[in-house]
Short mmCIF file of C-alpha atoms and ligand atoms in Angstrom, two decimals:
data_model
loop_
_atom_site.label_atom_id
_atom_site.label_comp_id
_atom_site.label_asym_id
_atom_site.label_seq_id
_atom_site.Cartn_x
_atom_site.Cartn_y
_atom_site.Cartn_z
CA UNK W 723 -22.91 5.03 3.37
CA UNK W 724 -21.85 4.66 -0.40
CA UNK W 725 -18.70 3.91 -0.93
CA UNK W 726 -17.29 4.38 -5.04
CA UNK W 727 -14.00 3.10 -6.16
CA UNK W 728 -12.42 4.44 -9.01
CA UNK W 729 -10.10 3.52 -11.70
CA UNK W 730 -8.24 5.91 -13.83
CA UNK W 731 -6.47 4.31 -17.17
CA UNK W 732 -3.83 5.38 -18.57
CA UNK W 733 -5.06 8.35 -20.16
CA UNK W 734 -6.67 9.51 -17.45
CA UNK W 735 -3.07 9.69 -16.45
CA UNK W 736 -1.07 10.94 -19.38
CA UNK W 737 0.37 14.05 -17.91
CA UNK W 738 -0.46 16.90 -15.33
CA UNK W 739 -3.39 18.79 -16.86
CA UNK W 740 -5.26 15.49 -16.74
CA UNK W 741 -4.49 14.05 -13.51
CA UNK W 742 -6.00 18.07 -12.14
CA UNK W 743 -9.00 16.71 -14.10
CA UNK W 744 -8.51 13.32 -12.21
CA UNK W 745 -8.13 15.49 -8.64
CA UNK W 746 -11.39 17.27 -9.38
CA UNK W 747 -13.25 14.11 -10.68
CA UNK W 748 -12.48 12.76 -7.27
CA UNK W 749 -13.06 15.13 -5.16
CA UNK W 750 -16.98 16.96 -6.57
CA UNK W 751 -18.12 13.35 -4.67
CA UNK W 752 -17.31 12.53 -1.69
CA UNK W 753 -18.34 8.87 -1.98
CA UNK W 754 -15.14 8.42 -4.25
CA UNK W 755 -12.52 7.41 -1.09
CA UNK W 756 -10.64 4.66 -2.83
CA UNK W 757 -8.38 5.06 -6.30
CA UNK W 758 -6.78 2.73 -8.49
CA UNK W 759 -4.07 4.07 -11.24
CA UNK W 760 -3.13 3.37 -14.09
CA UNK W 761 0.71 4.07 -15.58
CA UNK W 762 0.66 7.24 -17.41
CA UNK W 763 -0.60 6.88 -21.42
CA UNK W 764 -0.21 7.88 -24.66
CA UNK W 765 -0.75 11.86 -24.68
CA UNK W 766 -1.45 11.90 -28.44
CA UNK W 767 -1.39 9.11 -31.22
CA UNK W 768 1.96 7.86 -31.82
CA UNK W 769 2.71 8.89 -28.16
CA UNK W 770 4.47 5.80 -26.38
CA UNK W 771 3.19 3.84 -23.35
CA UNK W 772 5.18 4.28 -20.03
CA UNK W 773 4.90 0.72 -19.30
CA UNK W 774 5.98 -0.12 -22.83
CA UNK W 775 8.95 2.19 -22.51
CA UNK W 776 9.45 -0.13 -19.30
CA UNK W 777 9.58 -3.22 -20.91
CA UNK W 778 11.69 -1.32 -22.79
CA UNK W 779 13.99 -0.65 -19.57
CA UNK W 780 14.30 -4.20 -18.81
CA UNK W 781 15.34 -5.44 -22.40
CA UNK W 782 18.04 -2.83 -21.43
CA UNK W 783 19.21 -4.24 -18.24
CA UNK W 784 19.52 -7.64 -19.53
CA UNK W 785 21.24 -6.67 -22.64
CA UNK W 786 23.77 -3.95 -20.75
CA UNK W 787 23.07 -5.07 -17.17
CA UNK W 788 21.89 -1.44 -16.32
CA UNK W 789 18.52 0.74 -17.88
CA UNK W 790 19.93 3.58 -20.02
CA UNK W 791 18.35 6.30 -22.47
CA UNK W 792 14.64 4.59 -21.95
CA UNK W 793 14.91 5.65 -18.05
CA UNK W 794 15.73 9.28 -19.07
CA UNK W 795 12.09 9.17 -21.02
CA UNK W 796 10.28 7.61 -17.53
CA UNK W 797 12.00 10.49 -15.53
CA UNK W 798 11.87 13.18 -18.22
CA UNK W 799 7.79 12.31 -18.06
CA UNK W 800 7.46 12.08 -14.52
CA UNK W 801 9.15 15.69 -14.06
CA UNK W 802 6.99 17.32 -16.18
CA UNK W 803 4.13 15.36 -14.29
CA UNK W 804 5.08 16.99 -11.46
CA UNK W 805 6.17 20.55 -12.67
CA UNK W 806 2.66 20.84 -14.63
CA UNK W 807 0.50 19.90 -11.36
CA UNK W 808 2.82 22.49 -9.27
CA UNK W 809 2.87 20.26 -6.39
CA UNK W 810 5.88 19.98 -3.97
CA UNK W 811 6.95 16.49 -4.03
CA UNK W 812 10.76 15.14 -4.41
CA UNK W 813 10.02 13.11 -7.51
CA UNK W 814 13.46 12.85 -8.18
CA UNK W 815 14.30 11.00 -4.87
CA UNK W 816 11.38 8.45 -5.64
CA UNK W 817 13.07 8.11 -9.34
CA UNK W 818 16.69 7.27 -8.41
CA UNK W 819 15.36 4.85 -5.53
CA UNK W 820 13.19 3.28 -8.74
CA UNK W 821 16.22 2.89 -11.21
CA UNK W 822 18.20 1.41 -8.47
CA UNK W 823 16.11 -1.12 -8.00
CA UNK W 824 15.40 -2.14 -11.44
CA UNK W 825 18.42 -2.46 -11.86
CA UNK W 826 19.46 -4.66 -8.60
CA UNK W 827 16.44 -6.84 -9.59
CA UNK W 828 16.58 -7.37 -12.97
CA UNK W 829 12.98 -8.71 -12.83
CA UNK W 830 10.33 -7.96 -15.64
CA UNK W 831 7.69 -8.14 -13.55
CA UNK W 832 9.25 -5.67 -11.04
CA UNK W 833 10.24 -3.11 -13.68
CA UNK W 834 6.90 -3.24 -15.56
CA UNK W 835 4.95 -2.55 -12.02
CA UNK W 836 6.72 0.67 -11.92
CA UNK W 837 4.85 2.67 -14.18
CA UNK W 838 1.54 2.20 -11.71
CA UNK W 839 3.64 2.43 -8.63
CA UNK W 840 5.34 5.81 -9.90
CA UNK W 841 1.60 7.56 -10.98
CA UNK W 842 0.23 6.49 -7.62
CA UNK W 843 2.61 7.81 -5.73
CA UNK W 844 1.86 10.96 -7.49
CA UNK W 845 -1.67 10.82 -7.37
CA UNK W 846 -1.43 10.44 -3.59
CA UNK W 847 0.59 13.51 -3.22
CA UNK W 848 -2.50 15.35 -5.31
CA UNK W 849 -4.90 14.04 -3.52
CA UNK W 850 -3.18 14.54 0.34
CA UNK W 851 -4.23 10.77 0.47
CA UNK W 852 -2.50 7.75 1.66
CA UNK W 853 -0.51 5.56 -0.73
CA UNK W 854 -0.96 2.10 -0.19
CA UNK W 855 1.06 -0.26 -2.17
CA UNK W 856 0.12 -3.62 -4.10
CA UNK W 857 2.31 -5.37 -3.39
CA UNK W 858 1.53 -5.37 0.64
CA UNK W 859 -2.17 -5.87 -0.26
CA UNK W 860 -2.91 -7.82 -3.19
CA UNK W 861 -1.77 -11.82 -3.56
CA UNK W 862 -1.36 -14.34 -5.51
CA UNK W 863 -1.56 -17.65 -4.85
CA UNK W 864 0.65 -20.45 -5.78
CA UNK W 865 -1.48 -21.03 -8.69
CA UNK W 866 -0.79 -17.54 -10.24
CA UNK W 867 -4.44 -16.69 -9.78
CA UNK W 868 -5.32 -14.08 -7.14
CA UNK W 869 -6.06 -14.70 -3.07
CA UNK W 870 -9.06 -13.35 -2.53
CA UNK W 871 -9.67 -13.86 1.13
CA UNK W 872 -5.77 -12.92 2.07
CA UNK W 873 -6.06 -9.60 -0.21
CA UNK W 874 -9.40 -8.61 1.13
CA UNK W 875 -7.80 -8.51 4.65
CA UNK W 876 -4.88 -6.80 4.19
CA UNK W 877 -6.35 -4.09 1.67
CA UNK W 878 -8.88 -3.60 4.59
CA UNK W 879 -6.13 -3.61 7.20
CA UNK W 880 -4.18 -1.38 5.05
CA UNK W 881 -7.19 1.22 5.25
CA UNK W 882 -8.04 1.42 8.90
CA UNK W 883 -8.47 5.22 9.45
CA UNK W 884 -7.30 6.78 6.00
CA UNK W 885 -10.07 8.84 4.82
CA UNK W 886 -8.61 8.36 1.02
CA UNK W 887 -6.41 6.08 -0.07
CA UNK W 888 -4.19 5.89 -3.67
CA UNK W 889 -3.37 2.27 -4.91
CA UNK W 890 -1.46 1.47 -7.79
CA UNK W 891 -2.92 -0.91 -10.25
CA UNK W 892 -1.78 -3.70 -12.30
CA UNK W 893 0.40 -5.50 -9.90
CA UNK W 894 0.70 -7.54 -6.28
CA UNK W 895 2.60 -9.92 -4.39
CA UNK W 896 3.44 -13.78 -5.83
CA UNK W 897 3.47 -16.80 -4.63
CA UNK W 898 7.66 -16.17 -4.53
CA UNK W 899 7.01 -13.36 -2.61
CA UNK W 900 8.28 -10.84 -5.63
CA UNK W 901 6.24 -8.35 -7.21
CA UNK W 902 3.92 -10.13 -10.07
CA UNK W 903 1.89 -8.08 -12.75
CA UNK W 904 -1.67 -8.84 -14.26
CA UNK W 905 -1.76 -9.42 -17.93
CA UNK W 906 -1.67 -6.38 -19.90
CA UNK W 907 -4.69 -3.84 -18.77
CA UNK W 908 -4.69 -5.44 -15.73
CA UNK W 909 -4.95 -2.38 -13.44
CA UNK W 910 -9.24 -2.92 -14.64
CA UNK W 911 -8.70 -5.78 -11.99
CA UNK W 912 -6.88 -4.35 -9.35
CA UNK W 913 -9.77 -1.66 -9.07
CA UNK W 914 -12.07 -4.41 -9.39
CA UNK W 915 -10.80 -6.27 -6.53
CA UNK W 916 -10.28 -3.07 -3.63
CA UNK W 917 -13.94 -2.62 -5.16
CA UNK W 918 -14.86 -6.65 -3.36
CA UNK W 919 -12.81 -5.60 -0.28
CA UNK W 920 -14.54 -2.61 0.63
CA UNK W 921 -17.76 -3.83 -0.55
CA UNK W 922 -18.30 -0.78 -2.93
CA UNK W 923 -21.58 0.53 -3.98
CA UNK W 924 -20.21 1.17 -6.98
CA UNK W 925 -16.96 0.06 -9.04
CA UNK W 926 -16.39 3.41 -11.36
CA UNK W 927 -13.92 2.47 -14.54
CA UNK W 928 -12.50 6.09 -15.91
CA UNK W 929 -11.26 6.30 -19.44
CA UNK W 930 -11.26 7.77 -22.49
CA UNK W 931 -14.43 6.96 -24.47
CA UNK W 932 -18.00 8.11 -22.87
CA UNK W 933 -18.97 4.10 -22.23
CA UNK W 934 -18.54 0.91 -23.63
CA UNK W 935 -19.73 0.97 -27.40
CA UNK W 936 -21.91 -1.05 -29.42
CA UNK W 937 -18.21 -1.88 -31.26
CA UNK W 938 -14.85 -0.35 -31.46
CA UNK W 939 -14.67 3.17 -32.11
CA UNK W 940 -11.30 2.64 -34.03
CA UNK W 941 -13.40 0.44 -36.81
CA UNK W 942 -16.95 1.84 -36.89
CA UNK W 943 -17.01 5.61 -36.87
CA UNK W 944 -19.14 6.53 -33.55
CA UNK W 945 -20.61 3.24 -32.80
CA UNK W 946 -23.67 3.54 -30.46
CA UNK W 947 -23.18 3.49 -26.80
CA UNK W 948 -24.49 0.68 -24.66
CA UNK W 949 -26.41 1.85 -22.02
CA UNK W 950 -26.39 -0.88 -19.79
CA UNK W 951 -25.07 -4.40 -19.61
CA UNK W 952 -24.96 -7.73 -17.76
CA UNK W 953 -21.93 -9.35 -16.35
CA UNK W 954 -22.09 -12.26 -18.92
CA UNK W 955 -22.42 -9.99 -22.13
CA UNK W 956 -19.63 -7.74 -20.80
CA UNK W 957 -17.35 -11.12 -20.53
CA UNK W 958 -18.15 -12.21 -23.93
CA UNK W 959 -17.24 -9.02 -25.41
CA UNK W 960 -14.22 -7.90 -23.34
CA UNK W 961 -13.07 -11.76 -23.93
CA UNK W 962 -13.05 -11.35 -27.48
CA UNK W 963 -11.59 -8.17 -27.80
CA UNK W 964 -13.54 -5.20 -26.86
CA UNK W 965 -10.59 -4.05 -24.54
CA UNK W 966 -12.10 -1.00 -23.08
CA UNK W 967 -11.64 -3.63 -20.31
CA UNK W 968 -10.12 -5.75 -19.52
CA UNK W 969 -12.23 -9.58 -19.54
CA UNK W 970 -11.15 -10.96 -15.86
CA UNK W 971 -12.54 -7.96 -14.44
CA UNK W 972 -15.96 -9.23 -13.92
CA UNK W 973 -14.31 -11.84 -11.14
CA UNK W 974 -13.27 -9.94 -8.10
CA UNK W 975 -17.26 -7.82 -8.26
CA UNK W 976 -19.14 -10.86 -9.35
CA UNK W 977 -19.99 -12.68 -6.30
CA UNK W 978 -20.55 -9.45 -4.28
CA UNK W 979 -23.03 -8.22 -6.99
CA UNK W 980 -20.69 -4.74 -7.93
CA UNK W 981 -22.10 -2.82 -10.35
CA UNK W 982 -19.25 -0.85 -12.49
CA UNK W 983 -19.76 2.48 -14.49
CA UNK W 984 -17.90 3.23 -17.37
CA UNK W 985 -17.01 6.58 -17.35
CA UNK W 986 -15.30 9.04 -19.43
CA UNK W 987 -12.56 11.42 -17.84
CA UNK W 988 -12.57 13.84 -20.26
CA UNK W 989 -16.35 14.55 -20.37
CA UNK W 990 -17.55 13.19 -17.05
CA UNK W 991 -20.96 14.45 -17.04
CA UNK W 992 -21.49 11.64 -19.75
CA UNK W 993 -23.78 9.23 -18.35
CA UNK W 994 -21.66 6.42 -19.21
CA UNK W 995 -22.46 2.52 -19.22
CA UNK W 996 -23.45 0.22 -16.54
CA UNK W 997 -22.51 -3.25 -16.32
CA UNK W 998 -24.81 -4.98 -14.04
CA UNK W 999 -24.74 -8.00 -11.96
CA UNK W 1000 -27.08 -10.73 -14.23
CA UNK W 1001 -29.40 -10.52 -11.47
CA UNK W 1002 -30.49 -7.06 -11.79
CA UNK W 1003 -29.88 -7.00 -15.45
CA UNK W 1004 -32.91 -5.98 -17.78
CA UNK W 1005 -32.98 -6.40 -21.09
CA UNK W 1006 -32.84 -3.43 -22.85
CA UNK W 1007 -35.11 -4.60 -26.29
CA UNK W 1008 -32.48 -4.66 -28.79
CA UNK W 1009 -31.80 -8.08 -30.07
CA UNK W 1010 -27.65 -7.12 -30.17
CA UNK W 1011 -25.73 -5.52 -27.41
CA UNK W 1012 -22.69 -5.42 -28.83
CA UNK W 1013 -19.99 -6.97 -31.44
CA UNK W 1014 -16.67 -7.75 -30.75
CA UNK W 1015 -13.28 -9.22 -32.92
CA UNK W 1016 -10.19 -11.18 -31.55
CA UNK W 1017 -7.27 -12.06 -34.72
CA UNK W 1018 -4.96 -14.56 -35.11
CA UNK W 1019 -6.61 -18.25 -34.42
CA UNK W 1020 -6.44 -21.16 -35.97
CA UNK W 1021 -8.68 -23.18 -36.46
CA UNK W 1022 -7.55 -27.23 -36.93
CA UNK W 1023 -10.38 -29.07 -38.87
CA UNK W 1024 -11.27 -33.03 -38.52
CA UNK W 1025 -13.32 -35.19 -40.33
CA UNK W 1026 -14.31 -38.75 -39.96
CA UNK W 1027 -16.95 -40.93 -40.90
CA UNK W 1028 -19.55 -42.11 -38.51
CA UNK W 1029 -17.09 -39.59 -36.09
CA UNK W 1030 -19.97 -39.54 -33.89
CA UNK W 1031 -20.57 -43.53 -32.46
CA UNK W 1032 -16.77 -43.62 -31.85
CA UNK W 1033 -16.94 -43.35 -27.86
CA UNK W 1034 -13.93 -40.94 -27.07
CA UNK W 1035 -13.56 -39.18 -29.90
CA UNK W 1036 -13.29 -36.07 -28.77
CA UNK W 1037 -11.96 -37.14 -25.83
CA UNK W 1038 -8.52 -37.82 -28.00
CA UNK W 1039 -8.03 -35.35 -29.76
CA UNK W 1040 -8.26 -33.10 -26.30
CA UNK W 1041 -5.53 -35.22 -24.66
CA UNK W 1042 -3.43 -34.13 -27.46
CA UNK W 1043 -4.03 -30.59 -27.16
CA UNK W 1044 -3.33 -31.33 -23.18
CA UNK W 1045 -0.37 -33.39 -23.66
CA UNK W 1046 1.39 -29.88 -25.14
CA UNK W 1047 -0.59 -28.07 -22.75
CA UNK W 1048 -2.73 -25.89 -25.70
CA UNK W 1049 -5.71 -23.85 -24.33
CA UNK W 1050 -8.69 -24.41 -26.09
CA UNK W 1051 -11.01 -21.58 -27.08
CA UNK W 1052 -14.20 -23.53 -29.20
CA UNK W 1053 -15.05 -26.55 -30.62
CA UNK W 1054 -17.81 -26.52 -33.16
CA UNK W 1055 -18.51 -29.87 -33.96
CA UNK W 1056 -21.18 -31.64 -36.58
CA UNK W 1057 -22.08 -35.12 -37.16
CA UNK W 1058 -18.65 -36.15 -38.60
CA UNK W 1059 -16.44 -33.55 -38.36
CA UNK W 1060 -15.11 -31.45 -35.61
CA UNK W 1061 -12.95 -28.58 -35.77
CA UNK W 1062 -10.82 -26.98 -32.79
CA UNK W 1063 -10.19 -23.10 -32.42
CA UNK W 1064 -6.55 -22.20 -30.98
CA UNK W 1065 -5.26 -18.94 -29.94
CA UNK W 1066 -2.17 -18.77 -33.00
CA UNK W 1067 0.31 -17.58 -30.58
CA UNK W 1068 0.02 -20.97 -28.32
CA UNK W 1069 1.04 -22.87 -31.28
CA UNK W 1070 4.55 -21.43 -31.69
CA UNK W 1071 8.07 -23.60 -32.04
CA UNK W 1072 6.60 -26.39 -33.77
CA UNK W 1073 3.51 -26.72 -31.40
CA UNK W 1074 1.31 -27.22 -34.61
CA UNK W 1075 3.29 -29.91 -36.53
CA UNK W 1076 3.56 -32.02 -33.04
CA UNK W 1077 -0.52 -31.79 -32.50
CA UNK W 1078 -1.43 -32.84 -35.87
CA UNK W 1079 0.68 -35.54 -35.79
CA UNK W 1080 -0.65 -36.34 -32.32
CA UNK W 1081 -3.98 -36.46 -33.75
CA UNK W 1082 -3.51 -38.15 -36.69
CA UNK W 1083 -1.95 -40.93 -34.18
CA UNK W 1084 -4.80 -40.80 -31.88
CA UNK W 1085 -8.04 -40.68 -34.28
CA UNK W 1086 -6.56 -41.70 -37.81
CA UNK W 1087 -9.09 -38.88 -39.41
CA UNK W 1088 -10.36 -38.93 -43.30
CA UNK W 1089 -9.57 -35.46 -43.07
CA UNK W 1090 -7.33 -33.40 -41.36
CA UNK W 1091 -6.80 -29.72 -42.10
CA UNK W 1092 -5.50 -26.35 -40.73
CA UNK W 1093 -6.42 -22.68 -41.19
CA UNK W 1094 -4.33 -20.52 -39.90
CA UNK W 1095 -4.59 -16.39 -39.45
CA UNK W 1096 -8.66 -16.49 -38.33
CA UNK W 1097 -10.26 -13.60 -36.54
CA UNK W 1098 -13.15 -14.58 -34.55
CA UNK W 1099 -16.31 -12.13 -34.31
CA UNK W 1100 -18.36 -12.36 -31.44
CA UNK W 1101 -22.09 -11.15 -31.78
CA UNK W 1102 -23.41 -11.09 -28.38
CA UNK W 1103 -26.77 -10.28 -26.87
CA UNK W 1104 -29.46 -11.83 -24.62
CA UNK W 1105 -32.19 -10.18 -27.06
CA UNK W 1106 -30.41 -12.98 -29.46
CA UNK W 1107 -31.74 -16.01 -28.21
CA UNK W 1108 -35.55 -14.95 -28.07
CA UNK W 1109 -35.22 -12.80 -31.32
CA UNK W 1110 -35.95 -15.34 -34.86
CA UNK W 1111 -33.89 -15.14 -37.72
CA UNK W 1112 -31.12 -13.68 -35.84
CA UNK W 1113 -28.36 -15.67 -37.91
CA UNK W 1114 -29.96 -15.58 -41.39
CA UNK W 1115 -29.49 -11.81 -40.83
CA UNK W 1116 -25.91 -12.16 -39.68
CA UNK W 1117 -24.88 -14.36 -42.55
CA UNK W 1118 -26.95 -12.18 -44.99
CA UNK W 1119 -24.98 -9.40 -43.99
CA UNK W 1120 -21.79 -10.90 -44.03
CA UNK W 1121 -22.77 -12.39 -47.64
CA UNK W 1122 -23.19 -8.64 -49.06
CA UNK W 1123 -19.99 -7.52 -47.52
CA UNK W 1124 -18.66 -10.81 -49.39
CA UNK W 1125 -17.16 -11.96 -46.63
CA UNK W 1126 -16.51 -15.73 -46.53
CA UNK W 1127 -17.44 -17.26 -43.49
CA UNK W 1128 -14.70 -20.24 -42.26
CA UNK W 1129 -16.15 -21.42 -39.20
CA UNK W 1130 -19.27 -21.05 -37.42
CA UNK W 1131 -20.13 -21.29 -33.26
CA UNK W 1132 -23.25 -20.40 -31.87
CA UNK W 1133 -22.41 -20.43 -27.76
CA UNK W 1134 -24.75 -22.98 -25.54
CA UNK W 1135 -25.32 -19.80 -23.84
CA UNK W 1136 -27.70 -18.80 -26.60
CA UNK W 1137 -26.07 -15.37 -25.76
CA UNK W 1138 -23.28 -15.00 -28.66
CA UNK W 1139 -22.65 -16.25 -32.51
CA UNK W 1140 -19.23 -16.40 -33.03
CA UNK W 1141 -17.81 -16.65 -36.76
CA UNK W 1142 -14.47 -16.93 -37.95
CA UNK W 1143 -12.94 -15.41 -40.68
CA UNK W 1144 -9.90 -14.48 -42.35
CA UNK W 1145 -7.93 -12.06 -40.69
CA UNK W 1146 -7.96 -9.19 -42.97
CA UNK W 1147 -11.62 -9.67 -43.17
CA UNK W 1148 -12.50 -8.61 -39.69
CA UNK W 1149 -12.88 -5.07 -39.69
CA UNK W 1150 -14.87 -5.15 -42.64
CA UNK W 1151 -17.02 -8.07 -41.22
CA UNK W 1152 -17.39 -6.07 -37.58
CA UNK W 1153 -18.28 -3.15 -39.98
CA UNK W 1154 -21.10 -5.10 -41.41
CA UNK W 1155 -22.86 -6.50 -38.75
CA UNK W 1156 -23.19 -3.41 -37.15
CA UNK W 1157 -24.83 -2.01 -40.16
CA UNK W 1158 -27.23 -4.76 -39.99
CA UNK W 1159 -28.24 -4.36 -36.64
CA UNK W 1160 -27.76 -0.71 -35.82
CA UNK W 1161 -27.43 0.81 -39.44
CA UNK W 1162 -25.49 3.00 -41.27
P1 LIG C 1690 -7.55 2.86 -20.19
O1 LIG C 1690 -6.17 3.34 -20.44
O2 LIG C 1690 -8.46 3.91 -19.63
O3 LIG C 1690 -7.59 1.58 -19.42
P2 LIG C 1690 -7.99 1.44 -22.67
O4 LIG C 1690 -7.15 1.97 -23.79
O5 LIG C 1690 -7.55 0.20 -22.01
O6 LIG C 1690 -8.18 2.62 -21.63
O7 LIG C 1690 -9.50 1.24 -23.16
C1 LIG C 1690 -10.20 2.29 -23.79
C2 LIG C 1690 -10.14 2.12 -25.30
O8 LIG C 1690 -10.77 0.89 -25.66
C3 LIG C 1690 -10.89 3.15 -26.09
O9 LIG C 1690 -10.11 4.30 -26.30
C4 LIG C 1690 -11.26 2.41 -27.37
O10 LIG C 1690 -10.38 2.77 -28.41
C5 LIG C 1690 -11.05 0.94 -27.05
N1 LIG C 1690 -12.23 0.11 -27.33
C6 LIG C 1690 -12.22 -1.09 -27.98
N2 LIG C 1690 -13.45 -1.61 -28.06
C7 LIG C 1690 -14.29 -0.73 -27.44
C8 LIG C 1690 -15.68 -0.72 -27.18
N3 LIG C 1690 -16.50 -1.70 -27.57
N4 LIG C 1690 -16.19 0.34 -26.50
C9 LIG C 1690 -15.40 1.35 -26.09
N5 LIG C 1690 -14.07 1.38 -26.30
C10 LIG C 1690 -13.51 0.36 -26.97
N1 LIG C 1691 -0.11 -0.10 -17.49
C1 LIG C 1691 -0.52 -1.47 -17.75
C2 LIG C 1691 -0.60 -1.73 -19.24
O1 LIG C 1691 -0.26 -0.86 -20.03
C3 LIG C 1691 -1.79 -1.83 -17.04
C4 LIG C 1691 -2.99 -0.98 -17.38
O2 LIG C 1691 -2.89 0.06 -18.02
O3 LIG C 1691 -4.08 -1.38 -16.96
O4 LIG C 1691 -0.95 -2.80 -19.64
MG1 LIG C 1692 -7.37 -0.43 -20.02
#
């Protein structure tokens, strides 16, 4: 018997008229028993997040003690949820108990959770299904990562006998015991992980856009859909920005070989994308899949003679990025020099100035230097590795757009190229390659 479990983003969830789309998505298959929600989204540009006007709620209660005018907006939304899907359900009742609670628990994570929590409970009430909540079902462990084993149980326990079941997304139970969100996008994993528990045949991802693109639609015009792709290529590009969603969503349907579908709620007769296990994953000819961007790195370049007999080299300079407990993204390294790429916003409050000192301490280099405000662009593909003169055709392109490559990482995986470049170069560097390799 298949079983599909599908997510709905935040668009998907904007107001009424699209969560009746959402209600007759689900219900023309029968397969699709088990939903995941997303907080309602921006209705048109300029429109403004419910969980960001959440956040906003919680800068309020620390500032004042109590939410204010940015709880009106949540319930002002929700009623007209309600009032445009004509359903009977006390929304009020569910709001008050809401903005009590924010307010008695003065918790970020709490109040940002709310946004999912309210939609689902919605949802469920559309859909005459069951509501089950996160936070009884999905768990962290002490770690902050998620318990697999312990969440599988209860979100299986949690089913027993409901036909359909309604979960919100985005949030579970910590270590602590309180409720603890995902990072941003995060409800992509929570569908991704009741997909593992059930053992879906299928994990279905509903948004806006009919698939994940060859790039993002916001800098090419129309980029070219991908029809299908592999676990690993999805990572790379979701990693590095391609946020249609989000990159630790691969974990949860990994080891139980989950295929997920793309879909688009807004034309769902689209066929979509398919990201496929690596297993089942055939090539589809073209030497690209996909290209992705990421901004604000930087990138801290060494130099030393003869760099590479000195036995723990690199070794060093590490321990000084782990003495201040800096994540490290990629380190290109040549015969004498070495460089290290940084995520900017890790270096904050005079990380930076500590960790070149620390280096300089630990390695004495000829050179040290820093360049700050990169963008990384990932070109990612397994048709790369097999396919000659990939790169000259990269860098040609990247030559006519006269951009100025800073940095330069081709992955062990043979499956990416990653460049780094200023950040105001990015979009017109993402623009490039894609002419290259898909035209116009
Ligand atoms: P949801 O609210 O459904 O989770 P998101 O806003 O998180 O949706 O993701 C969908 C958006 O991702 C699209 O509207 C698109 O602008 C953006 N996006 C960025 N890169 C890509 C890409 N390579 N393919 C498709 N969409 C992309
Ligand atoms: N609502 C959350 C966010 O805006 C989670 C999600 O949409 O996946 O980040
Ligand atoms: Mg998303």
């Amino acid at each position: 018997m298949a079983v599909k479990v599908c997510k709905f983003g935040g668009t998907s969830m904007a107001d009424g008229n699209v969560m009746s789309r959402v209600r007759n998505i689900i219900e023309s298959d029968k397969d699709r028993k088990y939903v995941v929600v997303s907080a309602p989204g921006k209705r048109y540009s300029g429109d403004v997040k419910i969980t960001d006007i959440l956040y906003q709620c919680h800068r309020e209660v620390e500032e004042r003690g109590a939410c204010g005018a940015s709880f009106e907006l949540i319930r002002n939304r929700f009623n007209s949820i309600v009032r445009e899907l004509n359903i009977d359900f006390d929304i009020n009742s569910v709001l008050d108990e809401t903005e009590r609670r924010i307010n008695a628990e003065k918790d970020e994570d709490f109040t940002a959770s709310r946004g999912e929590y309210l939609s689902a409970r919605v949802m469920a009430e559309v859909l005459g299904a069951k509501f089950i909540d996160a936070e009884d079902v999905i768990f962290f462990d002490k770690n902050g990562a998620y318990a697999a084993a312990k969440s599988d149980k209860a979100i299986n326990d949690a089913l027993r006998g409901a036909e359909k079941a309604v979960f919100p997304g985005f949030y579970g139970r910590g270590y602590n015991g309180k409720v603890k969100t995902f990072s941003r996008g995060g409800s992509d994993i929570s569908g991704a992980i009741v997909a593992r528990a059930v053992n879906a045949t299928v994990y279905e991802n509903w948004t806006d856009v009919s698939g994940f693109l060859a790039c993002d639609p916001r800098i090419v015009d129309s980029p070219r859909r991908i029809k299908a792709l592999s676990y690993k290529e999805l990572r790379e590009l979701s990693y590095m920005g391609a946020n249609v969603l989000h990159s630790e969503s691969i974990f949860p349907v990994r080891k139980a070989n989950i295929p997920i579908h793309i879909k688009n709620t807004f034309r769902p007769e689209d066929e979509g994308t398919l990201i496929q296990p690596s297993v089942y994953y055939t090539p589809s000819g073209s030497i690209v899949t996909g290209i992705a961007g990421k901004k604000d790195f930087t990138v801290i370049f060494i130099e030393k003679s003869l760099m590479n007999y000195q036995i723990g080299f690199v070794r060093k300079v590490l321990s000084v990025l782990e003495k201040y407990n800096v994540p490290v993204e990629h380190i290109p390294s040549g015969i004498d020099t070495m460089s290290v790429v940084i995520e900017s916003s890790a270096l904050k409050d005079g990380k930076l100035e500590l960790i070149l000192q620390g280096i300089k301490e630990a390695v004495a280099p000829d050179v040290l230097r820093v360049n700050e405000d990169i963008a990384l662009i990932a070109t990612v593909g397994h048709g790369m590795s097999s396919s000659v003169g990939t790169s000259a055709r990269l860098f040609k392109a990247m030559a006519e757009a006269s951009v100025n490559v800073r940095m330069i990482d081709q992955g062990s995986s043979e499956l990416n190229i990653i460049v780094g470049v200023k950040n105001e170069d990015c979009e017109k560097c993402i623009r490039a390659i894609y002419r290259e390799f898909f035209g116009n």
